[in-house]
Short mmCIF file of C-alpha atoms in Angstrom, two decimals:
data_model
loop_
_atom_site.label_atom_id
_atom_site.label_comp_id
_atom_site.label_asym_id
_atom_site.label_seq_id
_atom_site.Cartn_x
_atom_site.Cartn_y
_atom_site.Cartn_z
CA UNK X 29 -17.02 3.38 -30.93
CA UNK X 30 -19.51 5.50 -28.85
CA UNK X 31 -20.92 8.50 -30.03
CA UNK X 32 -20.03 9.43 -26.83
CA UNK X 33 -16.33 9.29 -27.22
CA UNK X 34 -13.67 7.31 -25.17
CA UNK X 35 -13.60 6.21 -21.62
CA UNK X 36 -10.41 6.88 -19.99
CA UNK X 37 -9.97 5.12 -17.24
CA UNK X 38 -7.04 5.58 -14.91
CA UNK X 39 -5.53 3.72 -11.81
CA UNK X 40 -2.57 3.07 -10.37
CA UNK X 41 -2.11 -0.36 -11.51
CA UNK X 42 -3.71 -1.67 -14.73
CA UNK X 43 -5.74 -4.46 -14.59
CA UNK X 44 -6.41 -8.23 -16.59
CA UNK X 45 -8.37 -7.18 -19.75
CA UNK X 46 -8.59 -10.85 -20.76
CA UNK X 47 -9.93 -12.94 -17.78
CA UNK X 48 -10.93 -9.68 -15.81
CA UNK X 49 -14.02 -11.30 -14.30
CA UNK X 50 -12.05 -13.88 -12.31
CA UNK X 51 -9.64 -10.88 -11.28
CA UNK X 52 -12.55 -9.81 -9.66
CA UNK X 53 -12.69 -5.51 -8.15
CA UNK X 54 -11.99 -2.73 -10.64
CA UNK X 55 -11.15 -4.81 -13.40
CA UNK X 56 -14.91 -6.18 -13.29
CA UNK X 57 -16.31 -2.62 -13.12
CA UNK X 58 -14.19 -1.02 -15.76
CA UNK X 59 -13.46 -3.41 -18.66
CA UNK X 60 -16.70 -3.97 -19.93
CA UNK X 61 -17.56 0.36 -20.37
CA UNK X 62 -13.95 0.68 -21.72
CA UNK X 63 -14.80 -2.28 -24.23
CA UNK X 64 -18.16 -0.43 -24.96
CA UNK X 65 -16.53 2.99 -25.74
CA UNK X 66 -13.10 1.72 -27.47
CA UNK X 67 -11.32 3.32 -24.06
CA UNK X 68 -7.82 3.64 -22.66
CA UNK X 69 -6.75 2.36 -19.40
CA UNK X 70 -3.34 4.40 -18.04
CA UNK X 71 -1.42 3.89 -15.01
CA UNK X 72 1.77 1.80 -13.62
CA UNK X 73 3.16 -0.83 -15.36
CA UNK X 74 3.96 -2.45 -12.15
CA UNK X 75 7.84 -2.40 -13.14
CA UNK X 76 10.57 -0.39 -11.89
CA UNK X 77 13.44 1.14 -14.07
CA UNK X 78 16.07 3.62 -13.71
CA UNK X 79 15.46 7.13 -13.85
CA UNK X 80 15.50 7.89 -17.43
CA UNK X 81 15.12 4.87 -18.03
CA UNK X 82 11.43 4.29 -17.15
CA UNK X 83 9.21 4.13 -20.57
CA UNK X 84 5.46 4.21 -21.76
CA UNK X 85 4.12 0.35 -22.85
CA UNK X 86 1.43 0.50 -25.28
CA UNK X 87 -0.40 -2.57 -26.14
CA UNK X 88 -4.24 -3.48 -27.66
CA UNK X 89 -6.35 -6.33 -25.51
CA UNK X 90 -10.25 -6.81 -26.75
CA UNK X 91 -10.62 -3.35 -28.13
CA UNK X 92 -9.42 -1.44 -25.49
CA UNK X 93 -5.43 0.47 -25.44
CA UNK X 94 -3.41 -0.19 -22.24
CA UNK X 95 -1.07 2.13 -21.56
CA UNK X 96 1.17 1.82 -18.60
CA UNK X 97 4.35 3.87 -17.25
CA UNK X 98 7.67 2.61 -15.70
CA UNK X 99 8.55 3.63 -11.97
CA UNK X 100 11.77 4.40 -10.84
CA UNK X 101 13.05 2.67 -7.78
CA UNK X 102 13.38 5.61 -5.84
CA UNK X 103 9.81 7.02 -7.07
CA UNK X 104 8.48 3.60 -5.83
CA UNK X 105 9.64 3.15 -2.11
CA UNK X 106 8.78 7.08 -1.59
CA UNK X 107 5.37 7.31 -4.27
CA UNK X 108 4.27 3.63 -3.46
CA UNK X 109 5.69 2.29 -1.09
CA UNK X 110 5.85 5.57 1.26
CA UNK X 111 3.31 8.40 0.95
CA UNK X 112 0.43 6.29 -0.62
CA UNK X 113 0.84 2.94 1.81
CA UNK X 114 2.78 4.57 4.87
CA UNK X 115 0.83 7.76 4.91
CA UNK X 116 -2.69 8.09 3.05
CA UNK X 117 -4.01 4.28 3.99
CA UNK X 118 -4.07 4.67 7.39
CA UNK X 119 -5.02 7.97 7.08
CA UNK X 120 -8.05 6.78 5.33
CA UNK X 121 -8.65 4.04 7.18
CA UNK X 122 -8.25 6.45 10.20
CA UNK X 123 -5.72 4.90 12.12
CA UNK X 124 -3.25 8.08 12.92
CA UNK X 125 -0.84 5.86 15.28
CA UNK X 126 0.34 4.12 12.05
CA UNK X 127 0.59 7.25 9.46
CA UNK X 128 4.30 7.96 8.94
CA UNK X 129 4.48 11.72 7.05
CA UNK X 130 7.93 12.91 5.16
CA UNK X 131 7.98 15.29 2.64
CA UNK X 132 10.56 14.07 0.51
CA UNK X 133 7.77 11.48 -0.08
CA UNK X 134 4.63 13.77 -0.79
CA UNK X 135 7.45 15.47 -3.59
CA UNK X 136 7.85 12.03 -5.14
CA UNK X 137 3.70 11.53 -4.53
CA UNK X 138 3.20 14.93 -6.97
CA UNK X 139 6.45 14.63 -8.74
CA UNK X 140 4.63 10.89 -10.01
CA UNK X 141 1.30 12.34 -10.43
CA UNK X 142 2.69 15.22 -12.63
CA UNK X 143 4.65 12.32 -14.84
CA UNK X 144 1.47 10.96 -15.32
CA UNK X 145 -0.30 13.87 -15.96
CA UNK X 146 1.87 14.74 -18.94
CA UNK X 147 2.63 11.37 -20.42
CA UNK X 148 -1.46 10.93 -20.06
CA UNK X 149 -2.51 14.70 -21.98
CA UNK X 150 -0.67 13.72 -24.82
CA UNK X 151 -2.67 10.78 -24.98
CA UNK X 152 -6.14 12.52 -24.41
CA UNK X 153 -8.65 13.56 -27.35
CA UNK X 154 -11.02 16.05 -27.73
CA UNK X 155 -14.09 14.49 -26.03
CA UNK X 156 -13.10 11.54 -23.86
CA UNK X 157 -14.49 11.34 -20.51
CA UNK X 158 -11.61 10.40 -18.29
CA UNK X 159 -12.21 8.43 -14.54
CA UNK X 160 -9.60 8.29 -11.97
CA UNK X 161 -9.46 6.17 -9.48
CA UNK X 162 -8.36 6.38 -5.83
CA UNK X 163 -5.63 8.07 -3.54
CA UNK X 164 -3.01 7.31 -5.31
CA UNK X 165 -4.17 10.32 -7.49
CA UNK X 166 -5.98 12.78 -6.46
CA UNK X 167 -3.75 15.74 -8.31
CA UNK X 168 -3.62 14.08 -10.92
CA UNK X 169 -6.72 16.30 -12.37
CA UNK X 170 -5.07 19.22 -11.22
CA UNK X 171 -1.83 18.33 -13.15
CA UNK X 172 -3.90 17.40 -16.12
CA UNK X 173 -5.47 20.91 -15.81
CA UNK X 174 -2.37 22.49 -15.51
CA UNK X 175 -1.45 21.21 -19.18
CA UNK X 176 -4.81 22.52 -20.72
CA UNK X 177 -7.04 19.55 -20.53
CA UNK X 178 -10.41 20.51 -21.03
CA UNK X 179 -11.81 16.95 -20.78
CA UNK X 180 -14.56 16.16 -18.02
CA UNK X 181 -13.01 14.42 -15.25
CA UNK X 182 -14.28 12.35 -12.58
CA UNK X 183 -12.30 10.58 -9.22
CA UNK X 184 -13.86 7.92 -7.46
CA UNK X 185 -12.60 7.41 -4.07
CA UNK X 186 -12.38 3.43 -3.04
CA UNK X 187 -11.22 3.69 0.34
CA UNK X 188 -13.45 5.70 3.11
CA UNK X 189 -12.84 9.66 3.47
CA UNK X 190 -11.81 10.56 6.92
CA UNK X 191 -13.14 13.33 9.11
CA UNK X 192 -11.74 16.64 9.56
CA UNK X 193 -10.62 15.79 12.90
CA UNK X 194 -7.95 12.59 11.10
CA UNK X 195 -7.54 14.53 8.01
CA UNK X 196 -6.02 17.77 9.52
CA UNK X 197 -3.60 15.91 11.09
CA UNK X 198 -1.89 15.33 7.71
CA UNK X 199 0.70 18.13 7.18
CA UNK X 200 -0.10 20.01 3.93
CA UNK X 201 -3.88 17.99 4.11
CA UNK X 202 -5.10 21.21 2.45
CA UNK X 203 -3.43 21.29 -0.68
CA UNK X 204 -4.43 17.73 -1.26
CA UNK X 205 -8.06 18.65 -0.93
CA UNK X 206 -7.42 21.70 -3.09
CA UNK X 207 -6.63 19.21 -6.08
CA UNK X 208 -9.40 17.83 -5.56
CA UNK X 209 -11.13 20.81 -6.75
CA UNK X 210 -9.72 20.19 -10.12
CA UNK X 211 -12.58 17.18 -10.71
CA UNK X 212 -15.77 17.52 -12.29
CA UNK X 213 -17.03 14.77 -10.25
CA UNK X 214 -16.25 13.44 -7.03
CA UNK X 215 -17.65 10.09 -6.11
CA UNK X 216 -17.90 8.22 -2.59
CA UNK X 217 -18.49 4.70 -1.53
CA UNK X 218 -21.41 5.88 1.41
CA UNK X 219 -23.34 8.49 1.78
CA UNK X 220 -21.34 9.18 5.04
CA UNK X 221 -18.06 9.60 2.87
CA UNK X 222 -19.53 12.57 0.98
CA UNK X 223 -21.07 13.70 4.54
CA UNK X 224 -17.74 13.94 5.85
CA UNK X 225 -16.01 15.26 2.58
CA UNK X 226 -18.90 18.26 2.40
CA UNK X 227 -18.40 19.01 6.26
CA UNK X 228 -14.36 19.12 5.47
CA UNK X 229 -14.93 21.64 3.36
CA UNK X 230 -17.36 23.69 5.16
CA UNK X 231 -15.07 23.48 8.69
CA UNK X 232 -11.84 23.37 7.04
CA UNK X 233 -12.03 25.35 3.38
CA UNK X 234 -14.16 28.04 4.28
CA UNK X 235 -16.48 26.35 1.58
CA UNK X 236 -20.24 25.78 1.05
CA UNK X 237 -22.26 22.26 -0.20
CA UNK X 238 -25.24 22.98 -1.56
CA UNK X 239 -27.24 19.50 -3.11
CA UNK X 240 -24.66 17.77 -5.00
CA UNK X 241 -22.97 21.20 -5.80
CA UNK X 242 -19.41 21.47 -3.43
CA UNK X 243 -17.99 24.84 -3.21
CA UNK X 244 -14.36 25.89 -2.61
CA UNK X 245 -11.07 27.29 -3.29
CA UNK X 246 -12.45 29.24 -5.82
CA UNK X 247 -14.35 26.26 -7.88
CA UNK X 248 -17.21 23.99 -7.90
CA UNK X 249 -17.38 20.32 -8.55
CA UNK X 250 -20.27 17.74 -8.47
CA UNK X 251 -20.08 15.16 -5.24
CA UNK X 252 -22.02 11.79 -4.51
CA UNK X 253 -21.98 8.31 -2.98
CA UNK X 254 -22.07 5.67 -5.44
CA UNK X 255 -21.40 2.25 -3.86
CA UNK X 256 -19.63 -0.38 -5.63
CA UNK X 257 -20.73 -3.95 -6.47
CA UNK X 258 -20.25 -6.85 -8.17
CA UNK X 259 -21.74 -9.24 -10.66
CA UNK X 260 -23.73 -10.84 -8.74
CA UNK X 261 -25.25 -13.73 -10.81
CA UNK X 262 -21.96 -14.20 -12.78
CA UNK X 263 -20.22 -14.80 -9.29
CA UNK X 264 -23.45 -17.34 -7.87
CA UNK X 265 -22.16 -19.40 -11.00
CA UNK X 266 -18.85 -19.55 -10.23
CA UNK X 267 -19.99 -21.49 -7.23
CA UNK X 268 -21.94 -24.06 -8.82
CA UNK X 269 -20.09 -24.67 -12.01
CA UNK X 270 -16.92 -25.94 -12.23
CA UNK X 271 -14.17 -25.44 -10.64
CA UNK X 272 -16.36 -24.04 -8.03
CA UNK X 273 -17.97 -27.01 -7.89
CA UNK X 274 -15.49 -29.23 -7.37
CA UNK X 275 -13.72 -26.76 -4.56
CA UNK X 276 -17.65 -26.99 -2.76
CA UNK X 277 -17.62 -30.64 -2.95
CA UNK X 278 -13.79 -31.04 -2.07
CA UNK X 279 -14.54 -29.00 0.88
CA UNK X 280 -17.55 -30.71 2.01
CA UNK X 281 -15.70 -34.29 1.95
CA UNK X 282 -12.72 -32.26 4.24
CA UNK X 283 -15.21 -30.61 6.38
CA UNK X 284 -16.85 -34.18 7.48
CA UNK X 285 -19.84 -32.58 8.70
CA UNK X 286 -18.38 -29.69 10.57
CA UNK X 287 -19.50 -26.61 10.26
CA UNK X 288 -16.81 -23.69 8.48
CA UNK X 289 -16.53 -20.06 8.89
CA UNK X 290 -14.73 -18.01 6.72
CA UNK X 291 -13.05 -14.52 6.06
CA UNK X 292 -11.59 -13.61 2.96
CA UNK X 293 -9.13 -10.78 3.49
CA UNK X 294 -5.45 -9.11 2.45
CA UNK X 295 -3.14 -9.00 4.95
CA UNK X 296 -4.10 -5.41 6.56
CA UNK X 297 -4.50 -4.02 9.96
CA UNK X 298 -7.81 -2.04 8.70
CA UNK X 299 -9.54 -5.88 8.18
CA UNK X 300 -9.74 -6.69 12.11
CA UNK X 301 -8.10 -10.17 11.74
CA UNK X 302 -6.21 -10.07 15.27
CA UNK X 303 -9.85 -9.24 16.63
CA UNK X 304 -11.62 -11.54 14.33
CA UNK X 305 -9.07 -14.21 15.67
CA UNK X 306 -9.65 -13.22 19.28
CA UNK X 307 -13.46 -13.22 18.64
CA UNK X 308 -13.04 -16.44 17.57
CA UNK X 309 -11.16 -17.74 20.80
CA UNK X 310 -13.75 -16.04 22.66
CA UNK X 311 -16.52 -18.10 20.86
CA UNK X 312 -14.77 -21.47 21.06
CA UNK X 313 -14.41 -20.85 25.14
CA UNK X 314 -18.31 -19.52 25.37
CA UNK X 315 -19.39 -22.95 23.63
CA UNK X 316 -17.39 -26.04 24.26
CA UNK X 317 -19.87 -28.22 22.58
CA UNK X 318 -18.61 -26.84 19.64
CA UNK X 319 -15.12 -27.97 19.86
CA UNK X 320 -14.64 -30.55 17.08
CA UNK X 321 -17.27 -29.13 14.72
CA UNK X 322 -16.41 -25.88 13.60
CA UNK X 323 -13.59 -24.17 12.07
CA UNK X 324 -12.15 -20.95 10.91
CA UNK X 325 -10.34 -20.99 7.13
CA UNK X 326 -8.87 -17.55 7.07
CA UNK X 327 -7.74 -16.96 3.80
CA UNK X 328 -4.98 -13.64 4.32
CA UNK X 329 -2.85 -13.47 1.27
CA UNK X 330 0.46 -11.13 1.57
CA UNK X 331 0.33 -7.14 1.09
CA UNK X 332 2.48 -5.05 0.97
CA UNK X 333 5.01 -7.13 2.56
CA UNK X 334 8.30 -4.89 1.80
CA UNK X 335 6.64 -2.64 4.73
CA UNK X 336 7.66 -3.43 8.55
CA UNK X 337 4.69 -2.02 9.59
CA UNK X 338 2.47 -5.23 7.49
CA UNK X 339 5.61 -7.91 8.17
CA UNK X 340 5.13 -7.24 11.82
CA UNK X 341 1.56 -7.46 11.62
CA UNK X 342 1.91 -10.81 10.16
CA UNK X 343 4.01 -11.63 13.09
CA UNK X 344 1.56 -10.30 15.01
CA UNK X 345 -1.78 -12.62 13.55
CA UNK X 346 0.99 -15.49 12.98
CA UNK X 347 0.87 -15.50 16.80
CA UNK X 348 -2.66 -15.12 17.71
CA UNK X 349 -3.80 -17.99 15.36
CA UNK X 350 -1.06 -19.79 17.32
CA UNK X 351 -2.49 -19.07 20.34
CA UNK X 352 -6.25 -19.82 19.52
CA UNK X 353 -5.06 -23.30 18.10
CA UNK X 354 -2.79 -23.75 21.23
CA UNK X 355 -5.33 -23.14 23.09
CA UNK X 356 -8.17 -25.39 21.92
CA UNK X 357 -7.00 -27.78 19.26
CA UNK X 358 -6.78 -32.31 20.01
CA UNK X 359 -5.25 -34.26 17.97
CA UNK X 360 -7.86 -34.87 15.50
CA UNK X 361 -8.71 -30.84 15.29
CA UNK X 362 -7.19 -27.95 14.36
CA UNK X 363 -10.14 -24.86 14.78
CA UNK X 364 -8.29 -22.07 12.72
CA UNK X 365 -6.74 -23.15 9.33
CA UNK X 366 -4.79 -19.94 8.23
CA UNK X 367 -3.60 -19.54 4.34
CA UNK X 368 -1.17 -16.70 3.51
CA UNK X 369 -1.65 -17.08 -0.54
CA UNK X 370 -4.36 -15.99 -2.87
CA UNK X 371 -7.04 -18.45 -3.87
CA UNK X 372 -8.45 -18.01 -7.74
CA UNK X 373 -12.42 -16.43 -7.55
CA UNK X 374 -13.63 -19.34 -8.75
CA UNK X 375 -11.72 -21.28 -5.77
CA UNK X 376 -13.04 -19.03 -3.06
CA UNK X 377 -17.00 -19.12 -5.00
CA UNK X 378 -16.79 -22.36 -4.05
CA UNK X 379 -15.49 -22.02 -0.57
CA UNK X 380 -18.00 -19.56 0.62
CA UNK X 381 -20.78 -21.95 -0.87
CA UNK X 382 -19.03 -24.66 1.31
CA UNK X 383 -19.35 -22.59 4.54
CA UNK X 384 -21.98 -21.92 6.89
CA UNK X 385 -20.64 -18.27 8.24
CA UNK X 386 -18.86 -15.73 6.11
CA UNK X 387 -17.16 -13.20 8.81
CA UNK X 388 -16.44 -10.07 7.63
CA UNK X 389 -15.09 -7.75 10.17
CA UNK X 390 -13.13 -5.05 9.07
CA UNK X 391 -12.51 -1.93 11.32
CA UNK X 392 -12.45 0.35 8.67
CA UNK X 393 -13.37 -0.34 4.49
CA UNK X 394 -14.41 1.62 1.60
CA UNK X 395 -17.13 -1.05 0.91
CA UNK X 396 -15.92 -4.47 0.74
CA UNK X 397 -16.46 -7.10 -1.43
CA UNK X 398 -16.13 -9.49 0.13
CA UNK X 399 -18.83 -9.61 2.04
CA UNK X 400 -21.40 -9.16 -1.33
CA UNK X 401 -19.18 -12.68 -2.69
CA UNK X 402 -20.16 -14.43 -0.03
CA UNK X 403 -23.79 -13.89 -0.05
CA UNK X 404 -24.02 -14.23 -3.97
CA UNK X 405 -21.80 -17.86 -3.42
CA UNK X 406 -24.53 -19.06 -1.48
CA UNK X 407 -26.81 -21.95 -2.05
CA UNK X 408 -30.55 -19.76 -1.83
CA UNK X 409 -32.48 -23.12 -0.28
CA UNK X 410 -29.68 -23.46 2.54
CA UNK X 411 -27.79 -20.44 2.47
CA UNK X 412 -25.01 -19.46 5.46
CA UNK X 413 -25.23 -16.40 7.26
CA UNK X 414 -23.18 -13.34 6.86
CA UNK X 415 -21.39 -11.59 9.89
CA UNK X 416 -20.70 -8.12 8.98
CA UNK X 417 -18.67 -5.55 10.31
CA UNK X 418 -21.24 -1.79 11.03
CA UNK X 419 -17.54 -0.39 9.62
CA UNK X 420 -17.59 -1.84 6.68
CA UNK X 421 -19.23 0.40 3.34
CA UNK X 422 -21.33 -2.31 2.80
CA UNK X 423 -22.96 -2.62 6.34
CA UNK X 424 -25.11 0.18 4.73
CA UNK X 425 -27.22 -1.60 2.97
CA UNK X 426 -26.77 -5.32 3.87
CA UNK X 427 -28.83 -5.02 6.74
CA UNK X 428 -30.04 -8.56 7.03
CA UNK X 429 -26.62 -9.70 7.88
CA UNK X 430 -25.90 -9.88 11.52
CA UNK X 431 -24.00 -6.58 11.96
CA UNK X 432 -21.57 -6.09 14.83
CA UNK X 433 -18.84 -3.53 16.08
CA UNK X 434 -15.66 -5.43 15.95
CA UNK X 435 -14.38 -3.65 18.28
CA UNK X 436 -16.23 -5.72 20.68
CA UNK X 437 -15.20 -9.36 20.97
CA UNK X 438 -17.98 -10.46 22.84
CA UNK X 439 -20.64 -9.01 20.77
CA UNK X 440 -18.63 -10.82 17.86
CA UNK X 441 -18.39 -14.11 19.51
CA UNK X 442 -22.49 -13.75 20.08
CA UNK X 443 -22.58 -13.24 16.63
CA UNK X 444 -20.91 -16.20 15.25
CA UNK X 445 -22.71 -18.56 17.62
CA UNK X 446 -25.89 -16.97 16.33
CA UNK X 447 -25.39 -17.77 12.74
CA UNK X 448 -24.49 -21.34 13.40
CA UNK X 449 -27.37 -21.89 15.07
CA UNK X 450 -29.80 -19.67 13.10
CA UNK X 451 -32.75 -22.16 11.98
CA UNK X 452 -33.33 -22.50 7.84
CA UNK X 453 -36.35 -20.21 7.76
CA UNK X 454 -34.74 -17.41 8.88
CA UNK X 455 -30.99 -17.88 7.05
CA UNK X 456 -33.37 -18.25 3.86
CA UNK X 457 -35.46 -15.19 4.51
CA UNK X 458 -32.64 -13.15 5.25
CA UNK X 459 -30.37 -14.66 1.98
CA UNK X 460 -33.14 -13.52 -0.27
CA UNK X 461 -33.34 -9.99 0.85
CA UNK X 462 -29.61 -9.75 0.79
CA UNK X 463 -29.50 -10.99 -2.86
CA UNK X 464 -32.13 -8.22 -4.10
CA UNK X 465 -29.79 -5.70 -2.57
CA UNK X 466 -27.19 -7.42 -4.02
CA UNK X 467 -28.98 -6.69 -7.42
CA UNK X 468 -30.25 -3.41 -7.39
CA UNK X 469 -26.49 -2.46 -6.80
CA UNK X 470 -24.89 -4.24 -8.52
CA UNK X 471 -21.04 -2.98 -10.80
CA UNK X 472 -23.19 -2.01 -13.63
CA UNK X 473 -25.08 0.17 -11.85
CA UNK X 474 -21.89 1.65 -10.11
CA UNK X 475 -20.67 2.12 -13.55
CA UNK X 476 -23.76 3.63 -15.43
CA UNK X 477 -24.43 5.78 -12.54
CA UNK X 478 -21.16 7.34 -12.22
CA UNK X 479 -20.40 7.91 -16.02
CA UNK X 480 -24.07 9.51 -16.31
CA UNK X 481 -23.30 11.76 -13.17
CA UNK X 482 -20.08 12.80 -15.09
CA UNK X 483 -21.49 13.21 -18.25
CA UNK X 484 -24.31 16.01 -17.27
CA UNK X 485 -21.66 17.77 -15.19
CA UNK X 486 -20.98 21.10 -15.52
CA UNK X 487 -17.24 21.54 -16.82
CA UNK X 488 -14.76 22.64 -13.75
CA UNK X 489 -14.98 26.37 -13.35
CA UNK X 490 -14.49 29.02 -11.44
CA UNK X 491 -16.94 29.99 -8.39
CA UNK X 492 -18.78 33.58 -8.00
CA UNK X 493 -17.42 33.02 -4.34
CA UNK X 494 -13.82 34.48 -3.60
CA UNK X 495 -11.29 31.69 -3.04
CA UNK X 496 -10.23 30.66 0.12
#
């Protein structure tokens, strides 16, 4: 083990130890620092169970302790289910029409977080270094702190951090960014996350940001962007070794010589797939001598489907790739071929290699993945061309991708024609800038970066200013 001590890492749900580079997201980032410092990964189990009921599993995968804890049903549909997926994500993703607020909820949201907090300090040693991950628990320092852990913690937000205009609209928004205050470390995707957290709290907190030093409430913390990324060359094999290979060369024999475009995308209002469709339409009736040789494979597996708000959506896109194949389809072509399951990394390495577009469009994401899969997929000496979204994280830096608002469906449907037509020179040039951004952040920076930040950290304390 590390001189260093332990990594504790904490999420709401655990991820794959074995086989967590084909699970792909946090799992990637994580595993191999918790495998480095002999960690522990704590959160949900994923399982309900009645209220008293509801127990700790402990088990050992590749060095590394898993410890997860039972939900009751009733902490689920108001924790889960309620304040995290009803309220915060579309307060994150600032859509405000769709936030439903109800206290009895925001109790179960702390009354959870406090569980964890004390089932997770009895767990804690002197010395670990403990990173928590996303909205799902934000007091959860402020619980642990409550219980006398003196460990450096850190909270890395995945989703985007609204501005004060979206975020005062949550009743009780301020005692939410209060617990914040109980980090050593706060880390954003973009560097206009932590703009907008540091303006929050000098509008709203009657704080100060100073550098990376945030002040308020009484306290100080550390605050900075630190994108996320992925693995780049381990994903640009997956596409050319087997079975990513075979998917590629499946495709191309299905394809026939068409060209495909392709998004990649859970089924979520905040990943513009209504306007992605209707971009789509929009392209098909600009250029009719593309009818017959393009296509759209949207890939939208099911989320959070015990919501009405996400089963009407998928009413909603259910209808609208209707329409578009309505529309334009013959008998011998169908332009949008819509999947509602998840596809295996390797499978979908493959499939981006196998198209000419990626389309990425997004109204609102932390970073997005995604997009950084589908450049790595590509073949470098006749790569595809990457539509991006200017509201995704990751718009940031991949500027050689053809960035558009997707708000506009016009600008959109320029877009896609423009990367079917753009000539090899250019789709190369582009590709190989893309891929040294890809590189220079890639998850191991994310990682090394953040746990460095946290580790030279001063220790939460109090503030020589008087609390708000």
């Amino acid at each position: 083990m590390s001189a260093r001590g332990r990594l504790v890492a904490v999420s709401n749900r655990v991820g794959p130890v074995r086989g967590a580079a084909t699970a792909g997201g946090l799992a990637v980032g994580l595993v191999d620092a918790l495998r480095e410092r002999g960690g522990l990964w704590f959160g949900w189990s994923g399982r309900t169970a009645p209220a008293g009921r509801a127990k700790l599993h402990r088990e050992r995968a590749e060095g590394i302790t898993l410890a997860t804890l039972d939900l009751s049903p009733q902490d689920f549909e108001n924790f889960y289910c309620g304040f995290c997926n009803n309220c915060l994500w579309p307060l994150m993703h600032f859509r405000i029409d769709l936030m439903r607020f109800e206290r009895r909820q925001l109790e179960s949201y702390r009354r959870v977080n406090a569980r964890f907090a004390q089932t997770l300090a009895r767990l804690l040693r002197a010395g670990d270094q403990v990173w928590v991950h996303d909205f799902h628990l934000i007091p959860l320092a402020e619980e642990l702190r409550r219980r006398r852990a003196r460990q450096r913690i850190g909270f890395f937000l995945h989703t985007p951090f609204p501005p004060t205009e979206i975020l005062s609209t949550l009743p009780e928004h301020e005692s939410l960014v209060r617990a914040l205050f109980a980090y050593d470390l706060i880390g954003f995707q973009t560097e206009q996350d932590l703009e907008r957290f540091r303006e929050h709290v000098r509008r709203a907190c009657g704080g100060s940001a100073r550098g990376d030093t945030v002040t308020a409430f009484g306290r100080e913390l550390r605050a900075g962007a630190f994108p996320i990324g992925i693995d780049v060359d381990q994903f640009h094999r997956y596409a050319f070794t087997a079975p990513g290979s075979r998917e590629f060369a499946r495709m191309r024999g299905v394809l026939r010589g068409r060209d495909q475009f392709i998004g990649v995308d859970r089924l979520d209002y905040s990943k513009g797939l209504l306007r992605r469709m209707d971009a789509f339409g929009r392209y098909l009736e600009a250029h009719p001598k593309a009818h017959g040789k393009v296509i759209l494979l949207q890939v939208a597996p099911v989320s959070r489907g015990d919501l009405a708000s996400y089963r009407s959506f998928r009413q909603e896109l259910d209808r609208e790739a209707a329409r578009v194949n309505g529309r334009f389809a013959r008998f011998d072509w169908t332009p949008v071929h819509y999947l509602n399951r998840a596809l295996p990394r390797r499978t979908l390495a493959g499939l981006y290699r196998a198209s000419r577009v990626g389309v990425v469009t997004p109204m609102r994401d932390g970073m997005n993945l995604v997009a950084m899969e589908y450049v790595a997929a590509q073949d470098p000496e006749d790569p595809g061309v990457l539509v991006l979204s200017r509201f995704a994280g990751a718009a940031q830096f991949l500027r050689e991708a053809l960035i558009v608002n997707p708000y506009d469906g016009e600008e959109t449907a320029a877009a896609l024609h423009a990367a079917r037509e753009m000539r090899l020179p250019e789709r190369r040039r582009r590709h190989e800038a893309l891929m040294r951004r890809l590189r220079a952040r890639d998850v191991a920076r994310w990682r090394s970066d953040f746990l460095a930040a946290l580790a030279e950290a001063p220790l939460a304390r109090r503030s020589t200013r008087k609390a708000k």
